[in-house]
mmCIF file of C-alpha atoms in Angstrom:
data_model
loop_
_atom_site.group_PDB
_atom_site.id
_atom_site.type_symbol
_atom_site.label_atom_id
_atom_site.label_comp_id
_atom_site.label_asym_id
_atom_site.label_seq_id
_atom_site.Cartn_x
_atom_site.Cartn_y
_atom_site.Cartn_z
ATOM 1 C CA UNK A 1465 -34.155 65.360 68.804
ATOM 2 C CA UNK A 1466 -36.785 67.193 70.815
ATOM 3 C CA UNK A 1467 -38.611 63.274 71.306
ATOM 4 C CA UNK A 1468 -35.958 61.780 71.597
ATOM 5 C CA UNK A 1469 -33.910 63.326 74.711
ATOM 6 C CA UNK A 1470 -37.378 63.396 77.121
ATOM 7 C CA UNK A 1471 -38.389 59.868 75.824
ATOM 8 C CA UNK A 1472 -34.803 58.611 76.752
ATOM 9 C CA UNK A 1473 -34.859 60.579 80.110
ATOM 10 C CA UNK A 1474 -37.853 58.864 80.704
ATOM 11 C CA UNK A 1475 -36.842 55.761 79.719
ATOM 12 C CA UNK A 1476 -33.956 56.580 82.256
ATOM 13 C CA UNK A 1477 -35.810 57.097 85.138
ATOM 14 C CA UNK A 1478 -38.475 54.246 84.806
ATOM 15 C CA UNK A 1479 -35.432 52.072 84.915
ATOM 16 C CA UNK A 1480 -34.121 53.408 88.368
ATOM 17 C CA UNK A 1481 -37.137 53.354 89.764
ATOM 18 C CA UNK A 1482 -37.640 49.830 88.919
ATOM 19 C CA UNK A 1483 -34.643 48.887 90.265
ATOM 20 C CA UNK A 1484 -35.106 49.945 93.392
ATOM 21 C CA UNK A 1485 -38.875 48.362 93.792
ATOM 22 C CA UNK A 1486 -37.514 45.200 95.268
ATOM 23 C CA UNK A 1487 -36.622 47.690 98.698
ATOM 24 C CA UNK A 1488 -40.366 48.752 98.606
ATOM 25 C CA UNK A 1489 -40.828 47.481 102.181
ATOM 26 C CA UNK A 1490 -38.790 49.968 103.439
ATOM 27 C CA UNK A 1491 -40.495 53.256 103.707
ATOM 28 C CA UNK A 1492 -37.035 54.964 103.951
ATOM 29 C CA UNK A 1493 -36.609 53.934 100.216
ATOM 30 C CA UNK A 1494 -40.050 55.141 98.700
ATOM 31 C CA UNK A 1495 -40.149 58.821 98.084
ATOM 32 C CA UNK A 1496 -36.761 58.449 95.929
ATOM 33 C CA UNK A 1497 -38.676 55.553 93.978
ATOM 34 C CA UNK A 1498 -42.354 57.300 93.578
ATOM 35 C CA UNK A 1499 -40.048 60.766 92.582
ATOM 36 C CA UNK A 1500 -38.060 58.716 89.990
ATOM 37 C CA UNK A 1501 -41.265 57.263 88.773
ATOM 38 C CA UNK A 1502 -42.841 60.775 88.499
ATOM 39 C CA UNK A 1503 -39.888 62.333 86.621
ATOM 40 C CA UNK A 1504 -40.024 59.469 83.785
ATOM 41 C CA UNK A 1505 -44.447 60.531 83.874
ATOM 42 C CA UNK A 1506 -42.866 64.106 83.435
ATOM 43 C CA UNK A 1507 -40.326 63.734 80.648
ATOM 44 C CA UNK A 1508 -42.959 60.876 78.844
ATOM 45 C CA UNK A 1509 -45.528 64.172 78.845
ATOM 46 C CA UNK A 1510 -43.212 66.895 77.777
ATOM 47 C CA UNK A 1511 -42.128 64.874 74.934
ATOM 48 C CA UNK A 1512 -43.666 67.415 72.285
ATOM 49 C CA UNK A 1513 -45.030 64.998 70.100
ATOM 50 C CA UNK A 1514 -46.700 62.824 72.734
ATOM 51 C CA UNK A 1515 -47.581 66.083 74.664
ATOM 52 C CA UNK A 1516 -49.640 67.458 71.147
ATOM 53 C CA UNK A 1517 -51.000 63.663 70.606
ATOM 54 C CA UNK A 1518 -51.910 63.390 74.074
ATOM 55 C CA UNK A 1519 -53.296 67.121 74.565
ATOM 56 C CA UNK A 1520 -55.845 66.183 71.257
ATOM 57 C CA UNK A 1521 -56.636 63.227 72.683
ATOM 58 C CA UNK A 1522 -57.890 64.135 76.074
ATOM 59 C CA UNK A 1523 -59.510 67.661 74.694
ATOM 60 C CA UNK A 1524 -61.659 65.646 71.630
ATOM 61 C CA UNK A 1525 -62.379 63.206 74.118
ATOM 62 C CA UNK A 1526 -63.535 65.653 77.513
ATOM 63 C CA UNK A 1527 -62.883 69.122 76.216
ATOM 64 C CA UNK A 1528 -60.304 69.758 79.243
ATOM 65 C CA UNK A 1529 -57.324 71.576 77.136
ATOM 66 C CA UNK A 1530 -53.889 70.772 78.383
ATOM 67 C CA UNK A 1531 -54.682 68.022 80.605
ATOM 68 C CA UNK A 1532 -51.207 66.633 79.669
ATOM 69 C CA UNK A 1533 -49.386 69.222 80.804
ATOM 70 C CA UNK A 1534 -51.236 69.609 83.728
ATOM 71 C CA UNK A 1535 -50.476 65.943 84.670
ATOM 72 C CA UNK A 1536 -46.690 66.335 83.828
ATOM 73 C CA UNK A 1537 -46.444 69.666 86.150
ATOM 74 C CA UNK A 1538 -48.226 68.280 89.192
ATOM 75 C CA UNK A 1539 -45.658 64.952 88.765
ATOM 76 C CA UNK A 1540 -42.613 67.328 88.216
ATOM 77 C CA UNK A 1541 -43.367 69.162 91.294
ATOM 78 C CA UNK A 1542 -44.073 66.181 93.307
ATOM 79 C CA UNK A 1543 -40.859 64.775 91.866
ATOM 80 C CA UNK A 1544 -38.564 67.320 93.329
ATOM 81 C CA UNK A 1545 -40.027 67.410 96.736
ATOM 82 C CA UNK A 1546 -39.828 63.571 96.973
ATOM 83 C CA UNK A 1547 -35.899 63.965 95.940
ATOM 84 C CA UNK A 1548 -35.218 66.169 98.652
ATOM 85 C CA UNK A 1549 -37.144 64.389 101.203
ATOM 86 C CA UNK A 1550 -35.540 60.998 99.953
ATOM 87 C CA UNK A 1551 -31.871 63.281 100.426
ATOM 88 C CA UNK A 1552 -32.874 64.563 103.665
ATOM 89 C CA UNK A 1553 -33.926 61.529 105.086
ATOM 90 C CA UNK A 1554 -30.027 60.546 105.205
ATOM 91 C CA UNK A 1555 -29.614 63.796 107.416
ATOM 92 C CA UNK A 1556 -32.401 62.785 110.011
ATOM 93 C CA UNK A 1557 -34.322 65.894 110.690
ATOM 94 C CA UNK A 1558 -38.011 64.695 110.635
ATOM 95 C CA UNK A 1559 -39.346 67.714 111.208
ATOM 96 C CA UNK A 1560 -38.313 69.629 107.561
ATOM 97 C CA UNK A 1561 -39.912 66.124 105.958
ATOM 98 C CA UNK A 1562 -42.829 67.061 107.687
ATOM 99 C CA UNK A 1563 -42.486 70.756 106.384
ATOM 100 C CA UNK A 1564 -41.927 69.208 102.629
ATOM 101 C CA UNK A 1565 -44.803 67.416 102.146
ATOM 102 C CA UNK A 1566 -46.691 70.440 103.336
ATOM 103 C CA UNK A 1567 -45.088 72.117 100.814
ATOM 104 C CA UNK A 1568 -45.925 69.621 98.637
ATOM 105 C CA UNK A 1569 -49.752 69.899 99.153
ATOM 106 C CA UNK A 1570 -49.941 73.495 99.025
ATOM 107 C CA UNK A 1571 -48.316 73.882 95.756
ATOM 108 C CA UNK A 1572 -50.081 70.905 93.997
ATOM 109 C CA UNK A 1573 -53.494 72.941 95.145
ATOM 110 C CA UNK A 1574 -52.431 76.314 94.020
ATOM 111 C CA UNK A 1575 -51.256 74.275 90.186
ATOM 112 C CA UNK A 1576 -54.456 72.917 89.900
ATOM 113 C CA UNK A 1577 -56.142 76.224 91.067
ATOM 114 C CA UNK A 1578 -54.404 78.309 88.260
ATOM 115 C CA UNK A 1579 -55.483 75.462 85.726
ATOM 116 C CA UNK A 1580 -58.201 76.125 83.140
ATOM 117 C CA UNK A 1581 -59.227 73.563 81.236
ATOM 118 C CA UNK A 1582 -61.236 75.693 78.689
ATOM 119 C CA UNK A 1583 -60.154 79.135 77.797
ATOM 120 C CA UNK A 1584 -57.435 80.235 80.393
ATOM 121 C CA UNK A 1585 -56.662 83.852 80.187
ATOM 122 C CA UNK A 1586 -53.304 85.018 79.978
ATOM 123 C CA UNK A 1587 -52.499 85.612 83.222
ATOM 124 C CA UNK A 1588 -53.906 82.386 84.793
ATOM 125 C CA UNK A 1589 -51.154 80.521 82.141
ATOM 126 C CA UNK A 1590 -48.818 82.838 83.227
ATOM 127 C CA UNK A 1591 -48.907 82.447 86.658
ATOM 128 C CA UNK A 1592 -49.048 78.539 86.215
ATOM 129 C CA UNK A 1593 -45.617 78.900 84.459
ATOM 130 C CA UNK A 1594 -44.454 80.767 87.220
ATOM 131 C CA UNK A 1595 -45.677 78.640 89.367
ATOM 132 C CA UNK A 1596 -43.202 76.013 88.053
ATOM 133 C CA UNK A 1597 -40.620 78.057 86.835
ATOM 134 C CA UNK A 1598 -40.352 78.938 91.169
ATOM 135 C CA UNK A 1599 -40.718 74.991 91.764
ATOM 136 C CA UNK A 1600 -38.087 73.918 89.706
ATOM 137 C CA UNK A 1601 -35.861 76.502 90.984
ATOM 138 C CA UNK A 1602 -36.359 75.812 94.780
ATOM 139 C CA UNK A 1603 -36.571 72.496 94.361
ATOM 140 C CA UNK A 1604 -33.167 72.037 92.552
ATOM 141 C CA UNK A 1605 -31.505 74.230 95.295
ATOM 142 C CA UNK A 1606 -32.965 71.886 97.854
ATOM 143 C CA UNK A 1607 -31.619 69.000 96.699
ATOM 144 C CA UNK A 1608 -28.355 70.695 96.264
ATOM 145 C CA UNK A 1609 -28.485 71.626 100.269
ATOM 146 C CA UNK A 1610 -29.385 68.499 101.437
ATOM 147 C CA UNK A 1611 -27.173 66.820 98.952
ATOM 148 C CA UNK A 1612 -24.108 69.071 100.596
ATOM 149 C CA UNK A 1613 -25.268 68.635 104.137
ATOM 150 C CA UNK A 1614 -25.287 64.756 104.103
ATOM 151 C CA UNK A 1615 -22.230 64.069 101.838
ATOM 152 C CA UNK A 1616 -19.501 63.941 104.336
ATOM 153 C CA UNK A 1617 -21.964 61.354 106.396
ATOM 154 C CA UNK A 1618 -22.839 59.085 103.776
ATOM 155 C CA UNK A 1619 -20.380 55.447 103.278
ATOM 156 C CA UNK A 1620 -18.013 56.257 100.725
ATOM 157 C CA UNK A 1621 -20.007 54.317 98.338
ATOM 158 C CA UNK A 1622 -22.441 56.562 98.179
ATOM 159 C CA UNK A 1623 -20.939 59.675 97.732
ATOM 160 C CA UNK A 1624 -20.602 59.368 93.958
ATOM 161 C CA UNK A 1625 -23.933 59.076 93.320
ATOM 162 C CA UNK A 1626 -25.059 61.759 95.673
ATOM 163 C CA UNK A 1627 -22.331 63.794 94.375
ATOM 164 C CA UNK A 1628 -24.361 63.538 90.484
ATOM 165 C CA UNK A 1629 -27.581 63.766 92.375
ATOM 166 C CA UNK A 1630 -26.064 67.585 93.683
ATOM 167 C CA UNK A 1631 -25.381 67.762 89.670
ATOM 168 C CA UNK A 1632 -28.930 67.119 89.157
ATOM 169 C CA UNK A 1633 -29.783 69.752 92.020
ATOM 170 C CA UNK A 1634 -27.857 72.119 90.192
ATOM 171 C CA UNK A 1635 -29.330 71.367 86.816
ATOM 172 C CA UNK A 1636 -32.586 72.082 88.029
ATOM 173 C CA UNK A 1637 -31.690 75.491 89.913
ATOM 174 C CA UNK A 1638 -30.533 76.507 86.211
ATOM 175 C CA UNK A 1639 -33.850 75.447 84.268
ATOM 176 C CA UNK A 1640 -35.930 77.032 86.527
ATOM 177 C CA UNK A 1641 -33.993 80.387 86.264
ATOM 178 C CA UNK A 1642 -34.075 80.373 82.593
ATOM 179 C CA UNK A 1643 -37.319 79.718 82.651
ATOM 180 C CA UNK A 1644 -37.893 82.443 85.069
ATOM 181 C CA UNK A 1645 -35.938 84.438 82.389
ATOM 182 C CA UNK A 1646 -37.580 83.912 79.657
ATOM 183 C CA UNK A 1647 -41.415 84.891 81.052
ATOM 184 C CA UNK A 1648 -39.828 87.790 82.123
ATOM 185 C CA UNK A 1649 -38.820 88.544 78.136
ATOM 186 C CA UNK A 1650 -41.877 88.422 75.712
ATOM 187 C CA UNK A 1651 -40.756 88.097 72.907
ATOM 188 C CA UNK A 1652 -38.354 85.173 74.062
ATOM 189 C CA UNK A 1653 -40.202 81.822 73.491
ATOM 190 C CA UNK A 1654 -38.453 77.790 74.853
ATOM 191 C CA UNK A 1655 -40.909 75.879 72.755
ATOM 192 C CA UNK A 1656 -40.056 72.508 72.212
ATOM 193 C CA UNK A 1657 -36.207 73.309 74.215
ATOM 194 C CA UNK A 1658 -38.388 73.583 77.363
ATOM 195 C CA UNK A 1659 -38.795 69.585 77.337
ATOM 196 C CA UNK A 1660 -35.055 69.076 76.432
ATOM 197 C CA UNK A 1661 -33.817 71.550 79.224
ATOM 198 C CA UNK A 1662 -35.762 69.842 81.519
ATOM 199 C CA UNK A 1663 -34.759 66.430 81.088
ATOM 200 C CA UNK A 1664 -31.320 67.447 81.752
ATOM 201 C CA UNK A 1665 -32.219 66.955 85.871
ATOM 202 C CA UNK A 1666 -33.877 63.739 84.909
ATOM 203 C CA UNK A 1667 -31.149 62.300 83.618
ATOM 204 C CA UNK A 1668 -28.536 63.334 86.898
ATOM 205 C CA UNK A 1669 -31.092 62.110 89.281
ATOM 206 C CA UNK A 1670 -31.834 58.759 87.339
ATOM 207 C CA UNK A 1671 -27.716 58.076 86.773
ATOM 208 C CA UNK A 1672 -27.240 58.952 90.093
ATOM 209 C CA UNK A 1673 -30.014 56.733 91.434
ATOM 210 C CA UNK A 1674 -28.724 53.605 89.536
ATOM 211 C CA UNK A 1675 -25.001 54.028 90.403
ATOM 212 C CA UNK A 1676 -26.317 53.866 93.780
ATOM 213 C CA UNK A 1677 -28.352 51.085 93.318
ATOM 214 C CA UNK A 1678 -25.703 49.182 91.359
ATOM 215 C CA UNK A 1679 -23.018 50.272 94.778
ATOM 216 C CA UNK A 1680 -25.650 48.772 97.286
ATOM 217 C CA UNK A 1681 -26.181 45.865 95.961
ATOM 218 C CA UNK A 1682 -22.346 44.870 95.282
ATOM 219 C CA UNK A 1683 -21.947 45.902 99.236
ATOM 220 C CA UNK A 1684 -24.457 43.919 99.889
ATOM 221 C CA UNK A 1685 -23.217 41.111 98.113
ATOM 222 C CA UNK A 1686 -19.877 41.307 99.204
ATOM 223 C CA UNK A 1687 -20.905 41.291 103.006
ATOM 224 C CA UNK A 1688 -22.982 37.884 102.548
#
């Protein structure tokens, strides 16, 4: 069960973001694509059994411990701020885009400054959680604000799908805070739940992504 739900979000989300590669072209339509594509790399690498294979792979083969994970939290993170800029973009301010992939860099340096890929003290994997436990959460809420803020402009179309994508936004607002939880309580331990809980977003984003595909290309259909 623990395989199975982040293989099948990942699964999921490879499909939506294949879908939409024939719009490529349009620059507009990347960042939802590359963040779709990035949560199916997530889920894929938080699958616990791959994530163990994967982790004894890469440290027999160059000694770097948790290289997996690392990989899966610097796509995660770049996931969510593509899925708010790819919201956003419907509500025209070019300026907070901008801001996001700012945002975007800064955090994907300070990940792979609290990454040590031989013995990491405590605290340095502590604050990496953190570090993603604060992403997840801010991200989430994010896409949940832009989400609301564009809804009433969107064709009617698409408001179904953005309407699961705020689902997705609020999915993610509620991993992060349990995660957030649970460093702050010890003896309190996800586990293997960590890669279920977090697929739950996956799944909201990649539904929503293909009902909108699937409405777009009847409309477009329809009109020729």
């Amino acid at each position: 069960m623990n395989n199975a739900v982040p293989i099948l979000a990942a699964l999921l989300a490879a499909a939506a973001a294949a879908v939409r590669t024939p719009r490529w072209a349009n620059p507009v339509s990347r960042p939802l694509t590359l963040g779709l594509a990035l949560l199916a790399v997530w889920a894929l690498l938080r699958a616990p059994g791959i994530n163990r294979w994967g982790d004894d792979l890469t440290t027999s083969a160059t000694q770097l411990e948790r290289l997996p994970g690392l990989i899966a939290d610097v796509s995660l993170v770049a996931a969510g701020v593509l899925l708010a800029i790819a919201v956003a973009q419907a509500w025209g301010r070019s300026g907070l885009i901008k801001a996001a992939y700012a945002v975007l860099v800064a955090v994907e340096v300070v990940l792979l400054a609290t990454y040590d890929p031989f013995d990491a003290p405590e605290w340095v994997l502590t604050a990496h959680k953190w570090i993603i436990a604060g992403a997840v959460t801010i991200g989430g809420a994010a896409i949940f604000a832009a989400a609301c803020i564009t809804f009433r402009a969107l064709p009617a179309r698409l408001r179904l799908p953005m309407a699961v994508f705020m689902l997705g936004g609020v999915l993610g607002v509620t991993v992060g805070i349990i995660r957030g939880v649970v460093l702050l309580l010890p003896d309190v331990r996800l586990g293997d739940s960590w890669a279920v809980l977090g697929s739950l977003p996956v799944f909201a984003f990649a539904i929503g992504s293909l009902i909108a595909s699937a409405r777009t290309r009847h409309a477009t259909t329809t009109e020729k």
